[in-house]
């Protein structure tokens, strides 16, 4: 299917531009302070304290479609699961169950290569076990991720193509209806070679070294190297994002389109990297619309 590139409606664009003129771009600390509600359950998928997901359930009987929410933070200490609590809360109020996923990061024991990626895989697959107790529709699951979490969301949708001898292979991956990258990293090599280096080398550490030293590792987790993914993708970008700029990953979109993937690319006017994660700013309505489309309603 052809690539779709979208601009948000003019009214939302005006709101976003006005907000940008009146306020500085949001920071991670601003996002963490936004309103949220506690989870219905805190469910481990491994023995480490950082291997868990927080499940939130909407009102009703279910079974509910599931939105897996994956935080970013350069695969390191810049962010944790608290960064995505506001977004998970807001999406739950849309009528979806949310699975706010935590994982071991490069600064933690067991994180880095391959632990960080195995956690993202096993954390999503753990939905099957959770569905034995909670009203979850595991046939209708979408993964969304911000920044580094965008890489994990896209990669999780591509896992069925991993060879069995891969260090990040997990058998029988849960099928995803689609993946949403929010200011994400769809091409690990391009990001590693970006001269600005917004992650201060943490994106290199999580891989154990640069692409020249570990080309096989980048080939196993970079979404760009799995194209076509065969799963619908939504790429949401902030016009003012300097951490993961849209321009850096334009070749990814072109390659995905050429391979026949269904790709919707949305540019949010005047939005910075963290503005994309507030449920109180225009990008949120764009996200809801795209998730609803992927889930089929």
Coordinates of C-alpha atoms in Angstrom, one line a residue:
X1 CA 0.0 0.0 0.0
X2 CA 1.3 3.5 -0.7
X3 CA 2.7 5.7 2.0
X4 CA 0.4 8.3 3.6
X5 CA 1.8 11.6 4.8
X6 CA -0.6 13.7 6.8
X7 CA -0.8 17.1 8.4
X8 CA -3.1 17.5 11.4
X9 CA -6.2 19.6 10.9
X10 CA -5.7 23.4 10.7
X11 CA -7.5 24.1 14.0
X12 CA -5.2 21.8 15.9
X13 CA -2.2 23.2 14.1
X14 CA -3.2 26.7 15.2
X15 CA -3.6 25.6 18.8
X16 CA -0.2 24.0 18.7
X17 CA 1.5 27.0 17.2
X18 CA -0.1 29.3 19.8
X19 CA 1.0 27.0 22.6
X20 CA 4.5 26.9 21.2
X21 CA 4.7 30.7 21.1
X22 CA 3.5 31.0 24.7
X23 CA 5.5 28.2 26.3
X24 CA 8.8 26.5 26.1
X25 CA 8.9 23.0 24.8
X26 CA 8.0 20.3 27.3
X27 CA 10.7 18.5 29.2
X28 CA 10.6 14.9 30.6
X29 CA 10.0 16.4 34.1
X30 CA 6.9 18.2 32.8
X31 CA 5.4 15.0 31.3
X32 CA 5.9 13.0 34.6
X33 CA 3.8 15.7 36.4
X34 CA 0.8 15.3 34.2
X35 CA -2.4 13.7 35.6
X36 CA -2.6 10.0 35.8
X37 CA -4.4 7.1 37.5
X38 CA -3.0 4.0 39.2
X39 CA -2.9 0.7 37.4
X40 CA -5.4 -2.1 37.9
X41 CA -2.4 -4.5 38.2
X42 CA 1.4 -4.4 38.4
X43 CA 2.5 -7.6 36.6
X44 CA 6.0 -9.0 36.4
X45 CA 7.2 -10.9 33.3
X46 CA 10.6 -11.7 34.8
X47 CA 12.6 -11.9 38.1
X48 CA 14.2 -8.4 37.8
X49 CA 12.4 -5.5 39.4
X50 CA 12.5 -3.7 36.1
X51 CA 10.7 -6.5 34.2
X52 CA 7.1 -5.6 34.6
X53 CA 4.1 -4.0 33.0
X54 CA 1.4 -1.8 34.5
X55 CA -2.1 -2.8 33.3
X56 CA -4.9 -0.2 33.1
X57 CA -8.4 -1.3 32.3
X58 CA -11.3 0.9 31.0
X59 CA -14.8 0.7 32.4
X60 CA -16.9 -2.2 31.1
X61 CA -16.7 -6.0 30.7
X62 CA -14.3 -6.4 27.8
X63 CA -12.5 -8.1 26.3
X64 CA -10.6 -4.9 25.5
X65 CA -8.2 -4.2 22.7
X66 CA -4.7 -3.5 24.1
X67 CA -2.3 -0.6 23.5
X68 CA 1.2 -1.5 24.6
X69 CA 3.0 1.7 25.6
X70 CA 6.8 1.7 25.6
X71 CA 8.8 4.7 27.0
X72 CA 12.0 5.9 25.5
X73 CA 15.0 7.6 27.2
X74 CA 17.9 6.5 24.9
X75 CA 17.5 2.9 26.2
X76 CA 19.0 4.3 29.4
X77 CA 18.3 6.3 32.5
X78 CA 16.7 9.3 30.8
X79 CA 13.2 8.0 31.3
X80 CA 11.3 5.1 32.9
X81 CA 7.8 3.8 33.0
X82 CA 6.6 6.9 34.9
X83 CA 7.2 9.0 31.8
X84 CA 4.3 7.2 30.0
X85 CA 1.8 7.1 32.8
X86 CA -0.1 10.1 31.6
X87 CA -0.4 8.8 28.1
X88 CA -1.4 5.3 29.3
X89 CA -4.1 6.8 31.5
X90 CA -5.5 8.9 28.8
X91 CA -5.6 6.0 26.3
X92 CA -7.3 3.8 28.8
X93 CA -10.1 6.4 29.0
X94 CA -10.6 6.0 25.3
X95 CA -11.8 2.4 26.0
X96 CA -8.6 0.5 25.5
X97 CA -6.6 -1.5 28.0
X98 CA -3.1 -0.2 28.2
X99 CA 0.1 -2.2 29.0
X100 CA 2.7 0.3 30.2
X101 CA 5.9 -1.6 29.7
X102 CA 9.1 -1.3 31.7
X103 CA 12.4 -3.0 30.7
X104 CA 16.0 -3.2 31.8
X105 CA 18.1 -0.4 30.3
X106 CA 21.7 -0.1 29.5
X107 CA 22.7 1.4 32.9
X108 CA 21.1 -1.5 34.7
X109 CA 22.3 -5.1 35.3
X110 CA 21.1 -7.3 32.6
X111 CA 20.3 -4.4 30.3
X112 CA 22.0 -3.5 27.0
X113 CA 22.6 -6.2 24.4
X114 CA 20.7 -8.4 24.3
X115 CA 18.7 -7.9 27.6
X116 CA 16.9 -4.6 26.7
X117 CA 15.5 -6.1 23.5
X118 CA 14.6 -9.4 25.0
X119 CA 12.7 -7.6 27.7
X120 CA 10.7 -5.6 25.1
X121 CA 9.9 -8.9 23.4
X122 CA 9.0 -10.9 26.4
X123 CA 7.1 -8.0 28.0
X124 CA 4.7 -7.9 25.1
X125 CA 4.3 -11.7 24.9
X126 CA 3.4 -11.7 28.6
X127 CA 0.0 -10.3 27.5
X128 CA -1.1 -13.9 26.8
X129 CA -0.6 -14.8 30.4
X130 CA -2.3 -11.7 31.6
X131 CA -5.3 -12.4 29.4
X132 CA -6.0 -15.6 31.4
X133 CA -7.0 -13.3 34.4
X134 CA -8.0 -10.0 32.8
X135 CA -10.4 -9.2 29.9
X136 CA -7.9 -8.6 27.2
X137 CA -8.3 -9.1 23.5
X138 CA -4.9 -10.4 22.4
X139 CA -5.9 -10.5 18.8
X140 CA -6.3 -6.7 18.8
X141 CA -3.0 -5.4 20.1
X142 CA -1.1 -2.3 18.9
X143 CA 2.4 -1.3 20.2
X144 CA 3.3 2.4 20.5
X145 CA 6.6 3.8 21.6
X146 CA 8.3 7.2 22.1
X147 CA 11.8 7.9 20.9
X148 CA 13.8 4.7 21.8
X149 CA 10.5 3.1 22.5
X150 CA 9.5 3.8 18.9
X151 CA 12.4 1.6 17.8
X152 CA 11.2 -1.1 20.2
X153 CA 7.6 -0.9 19.0
X154 CA 8.5 -1.2 15.3
X155 CA 11.0 -3.9 16.0
X156 CA 8.5 -5.9 18.0
X157 CA 6.2 -6.0 15.0
X158 CA 9.0 -7.4 12.9
X159 CA 10.2 -10.2 15.3
X160 CA 8.6 -13.0 13.4
X161 CA 11.3 -12.5 10.8
X162 CA 14.2 -13.1 13.3
X163 CA 16.2 -16.3 12.7
X164 CA 16.2 -18.8 15.5
X165 CA 19.9 -18.4 16.2
X166 CA 19.5 -14.7 16.9
X167 CA 20.5 -13.5 20.4
X168 CA 17.2 -11.7 20.6
X169 CA 15.0 -14.4 19.2
X170 CA 11.9 -15.4 21.3
X171 CA 9.7 -18.1 19.9
X172 CA 6.0 -17.5 18.9
X173 CA 5.9 -13.7 19.2
X174 CA 2.5 -12.1 19.8
X175 CA 1.1 -10.7 16.6
X176 CA 0.6 -7.0 16.5
X177 CA -2.1 -5.2 14.5
X178 CA 0.2 -2.3 14.0
X179 CA 3.0 -0.2 15.5
X180 CA 3.2 3.5 16.2
X181 CA 6.5 5.3 16.5
X182 CA 6.2 8.7 18.2
X183 CA 9.4 10.7 17.6
X184 CA 11.0 7.3 17.3
X185 CA 14.1 5.7 15.9
X186 CA 13.2 3.5 13.0
X187 CA 16.8 3.2 11.7
X188 CA 19.4 2.4 14.4
X189 CA 22.4 2.8 12.0
X190 CA 21.3 6.3 10.9
X191 CA 20.8 7.3 14.5
X192 CA 24.2 5.9 15.5
X193 CA 25.9 7.9 12.7
X194 CA 24.0 11.1 13.6
X195 CA 26.8 13.7 14.3
X196 CA 24.6 15.5 16.9
X197 CA 24.5 12.4 19.2
X198 CA 21.5 13.4 21.3
X199 CA 21.9 10.3 23.5
X200 CA 25.5 11.1 24.5
X201 CA 26.6 7.6 23.4
X202 CA 23.9 5.7 25.3
X203 CA 22.4 4.5 22.0
X204 CA 25.8 3.1 21.1
X205 CA 26.3 1.4 24.5
X206 CA 22.9 -0.4 24.3
X207 CA 24.3 -2.1 21.2
X208 CA 27.7 -2.8 22.7
X209 CA 29.4 -0.6 20.1
X210 CA 28.9 1.2 16.8
X211 CA 27.6 -0.4 13.6
X212 CA 31.1 -0.9 12.3
X213 CA 31.9 -3.2 15.2
X214 CA 28.6 -5.0 15.5
X215 CA 26.8 -4.9 12.1
X216 CA 25.1 -8.2 13.0
X217 CA 23.5 -6.7 16.1
X218 CA 22.1 -3.7 14.2
X219 CA 20.8 -6.0 11.6
X220 CA 18.8 -7.9 14.3
X221 CA 17.1 -4.9 16.0
X222 CA 17.0 -2.0 13.6
X223 CA 13.5 -1.8 12.0
X224 CA 15.0 -0.4 8.8
X225 CA 16.8 -3.7 8.2
X226 CA 13.6 -5.7 8.4
X227 CA 11.7 -3.8 5.7
X228 CA 9.1 -4.5 4.6
X229 CA 7.7 -5.2 8.1
X230 CA 4.4 -6.5 6.8
X231 CA 2.6 -4.6 9.6
X232 CA 0.9 -1.2 9.3
X233 CA 3.0 1.5 10.7
X234 CA 2.3 5.1 11.9
X235 CA 5.2 7.5 12.3
X236 CA 4.4 10.6 14.2
X237 CA 7.0 13.5 14.1
X238 CA 7.3 16.8 15.8
X239 CA 8.1 19.6 13.4
X240 CA 10.5 21.1 15.9
X241 CA 12.0 17.8 17.1
X242 CA 15.8 18.0 17.2
X243 CA 16.3 14.7 19.0
X244 CA 14.7 12.4 16.4
X245 CA 14.1 14.7 13.4
X246 CA 11.8 13.6 10.7
X247 CA 14.5 14.5 8.1
X248 CA 17.0 12.0 9.5
X249 CA 14.6 9.1 8.8
X250 CA 13.1 10.0 5.5
X251 CA 15.0 7.2 3.8
X252 CA 13.2 4.7 6.1
X253 CA 9.8 5.9 5.0
X254 CA 10.9 5.8 1.3
X255 CA 12.2 2.2 1.7
X256 CA 9.1 1.1 3.6
X257 CA 6.9 2.5 0.9
X258 CA 8.9 0.9 -1.9
X259 CA 8.6 -2.4 -0.2
X260 CA 4.8 -2.2 0.0
X261 CA 4.4 -1.5 3.7
X262 CA 1.4 0.6 4.8
X263 CA 3.0 3.7 6.3
X264 CA 1.2 6.8 7.6
X265 CA 3.6 9.7 8.4
X266 CA 2.2 12.5 10.5
X267 CA 4.0 15.8 11.1
X268 CA 2.7 17.8 14.1
X269 CA 3.3 21.5 13.6
X270 CA 5.4 23.4 16.1
X271 CA 5.8 20.3 18.3
X272 CA 9.1 19.3 20.0
X273 CA 10.3 15.9 21.0
X274 CA 8.5 15.7 24.4
X275 CA 5.4 17.7 23.3
X276 CA 4.4 14.6 21.4
X277 CA 3.8 12.8 24.7
X278 CA 1.3 15.1 26.5
X279 CA -2.3 14.1 26.4
X280 CA -3.1 17.8 26.7
X281 CA -1.5 18.9 23.4
X282 CA -2.7 18.4 19.8
X283 CA -0.4 15.4 19.0
X284 CA -2.5 13.3 21.4
X285 CA -5.6 13.6 19.2
X286 CA -3.5 12.5 16.2
X287 CA -2.3 9.5 18.2
X288 CA -5.9 8.5 19.2
X289 CA -7.1 8.7 15.6
X290 CA -4.3 6.5 14.3
X291 CA -4.7 3.9 17.1
X292 CA -8.4 3.7 16.4
X293 CA -7.7 3.1 12.7
X294 CA -5.1 0.4 13.4
X295 CA -7.5 -1.4 15.8
X296 CA -10.3 -1.3 13.2
X297 CA -12.7 1.1 14.9

